[in-house]
Amino acid sequence: MFRKDVQIIKDIILRNLRMNGLETPLLQKRLVESWPQVAGPVIARYTTDVCIRNQTLFVSMTNPALRADLSMRKQELVEKLNQTVGSRIIVDIRFC
């Protein structure tokens, strides 16, 4: 016998994550891990730490000139990072 109530496993997992309050932390982790791909290999080389607090991505940089350049492009980076995870996770980036 076949069941007509077939559900996609992805939808079931996402629904369970959402019900248990784990969807946002998972998306935050994906966003942090996507920083090197979105920023590029040169910028990733000068990045020492990336974390999210209160919808703000904090990026520690070792190069002050690069930090100033990225500050000018932070809105573009916010949009690209949010598009990468498919949800609005961050609203700002701060370079330290």
Short mmCIF file of C-alpha atoms in Angstrom, two decimals:
data_model
loop_
_atom_site.label_atom_id
_atom_site.label_comp_id
_atom_site.label_asym_id
_atom_site.label_seq_id
_atom_site.Cartn_x
_atom_site.Cartn_y
_atom_site.Cartn_z
CA MET A 1 0.00 0.00 0.00
CA PHE A 2 1.15 3.46 -0.83
CA ARG A 3 0.68 6.50 1.34
CA LYS A 4 -0.66 9.61 -0.31
CA ASP A 5 0.59 11.94 2.41
CA VAL A 6 4.20 12.10 1.20
CA GLN A 7 6.34 14.92 2.61
CA ILE A 8 9.76 16.10 1.60
CA ILE A 9 12.40 15.24 4.22
CA LYS A 10 13.90 18.74 4.00
CA ASP A 11 10.57 20.30 5.00
CA ILE A 12 10.19 17.90 7.92
CA ILE A 13 13.68 18.66 9.23
CA LEU A 14 13.25 22.44 8.87
CA ARG A 15 9.89 22.32 10.62
CA ASN A 16 11.40 20.36 13.53
CA LEU A 17 14.36 22.76 13.76
CA ARG A 18 11.98 25.72 13.81
CA MET A 19 9.78 24.14 16.49
CA ASN A 20 12.80 23.48 18.71
CA GLY A 21 14.32 26.96 18.20
CA LEU A 22 17.36 25.67 16.31
CA GLU A 23 16.80 27.15 12.87
CA THR A 24 18.39 30.55 13.59
CA PRO A 25 21.57 29.16 15.21
CA LEU A 26 22.00 26.83 12.24
CA LEU A 27 21.62 29.69 9.76
CA GLN A 28 24.05 31.82 11.79
CA LYS A 29 26.63 29.04 11.65
CA ARG A 30 26.18 28.72 7.89
CA LEU A 31 26.59 32.48 7.47
CA VAL A 32 29.82 32.56 9.51
CA GLU A 33 31.18 29.61 7.52
CA SER A 34 30.32 31.33 4.23
CA TRP A 35 32.43 34.43 5.04
CA PRO A 36 35.58 33.18 3.19
CA GLN A 37 33.61 32.39 0.02
CA VAL A 38 31.67 35.67 0.00
CA ALA A 39 34.59 37.90 0.98
CA GLY A 40 37.14 36.07 -1.18
CA PRO A 41 40.42 34.29 -0.41
CA VAL A 42 42.55 37.43 -0.04
CA ILE A 43 40.23 38.98 2.55
CA ALA A 44 39.79 35.63 4.32
CA ARG A 45 43.56 35.43 4.74
CA TYR A 46 43.52 38.65 6.81
CA THR A 47 40.47 37.60 8.84
CA THR A 48 41.20 36.22 12.31
CA ASP A 49 37.74 35.81 13.84
CA VAL A 50 34.10 35.99 12.71
CA CYS A 51 31.08 35.89 15.03
CA ILE A 52 27.48 37.10 15.24
CA ARG A 53 25.95 39.03 18.14
CA ASN A 54 22.54 40.75 18.02
CA GLN A 55 22.21 40.45 14.23
CA THR A 56 25.62 42.08 13.74
CA LEU A 57 28.54 40.23 12.17
CA PHE A 58 31.82 41.05 13.91
CA VAL A 59 34.90 40.45 11.76
CA SER A 60 38.40 40.79 13.22
CA MET A 61 40.94 41.91 10.63
CA THR A 62 44.73 42.12 10.81
CA ASN A 63 45.11 44.69 8.03
CA PRO A 64 43.87 48.23 8.87
CA ALA A 65 43.77 49.37 5.23
CA LEU A 66 41.65 46.39 4.24
CA ARG A 67 39.39 47.03 7.24
CA ALA A 68 38.75 50.59 6.03
CA ASP A 69 38.04 49.40 2.48
CA LEU A 70 35.58 46.75 3.68
CA SER A 71 33.78 49.30 5.85
CA MET A 72 32.83 51.12 2.64
CA ARG A 73 31.38 47.90 1.16
CA LYS A 74 29.65 46.53 4.24
CA GLN A 75 26.06 46.90 2.94
CA GLU A 76 26.95 44.94 -0.18
CA LEU A 77 28.54 42.22 1.99
CA VAL A 78 25.48 42.08 4.27
CA GLU A 79 23.23 41.46 1.26
CA LYS A 80 25.51 38.79 -0.22
CA LEU A 81 25.87 36.95 3.10
CA ASN A 82 22.12 36.96 3.73
CA GLN A 83 21.49 35.73 0.18
CA THR A 84 23.96 32.90 0.73
CA VAL A 85 21.93 31.46 3.63
CA GLY A 86 18.56 32.44 2.16
CA SER A 87 17.36 34.44 5.15
CA ARG A 88 17.92 37.82 6.79
CA ILE A 89 20.29 36.85 9.61
CA ILE A 90 22.46 39.96 9.92
CA VAL A 91 21.71 43.66 9.45
CA ASP A 92 25.19 45.11 10.00
CA ILE A 93 28.88 44.25 9.91
CA ARG A 94 31.52 45.68 12.21
CA PHE A 95 35.20 45.33 11.39
CA CYS A 96 37.58 45.27 14.35
#
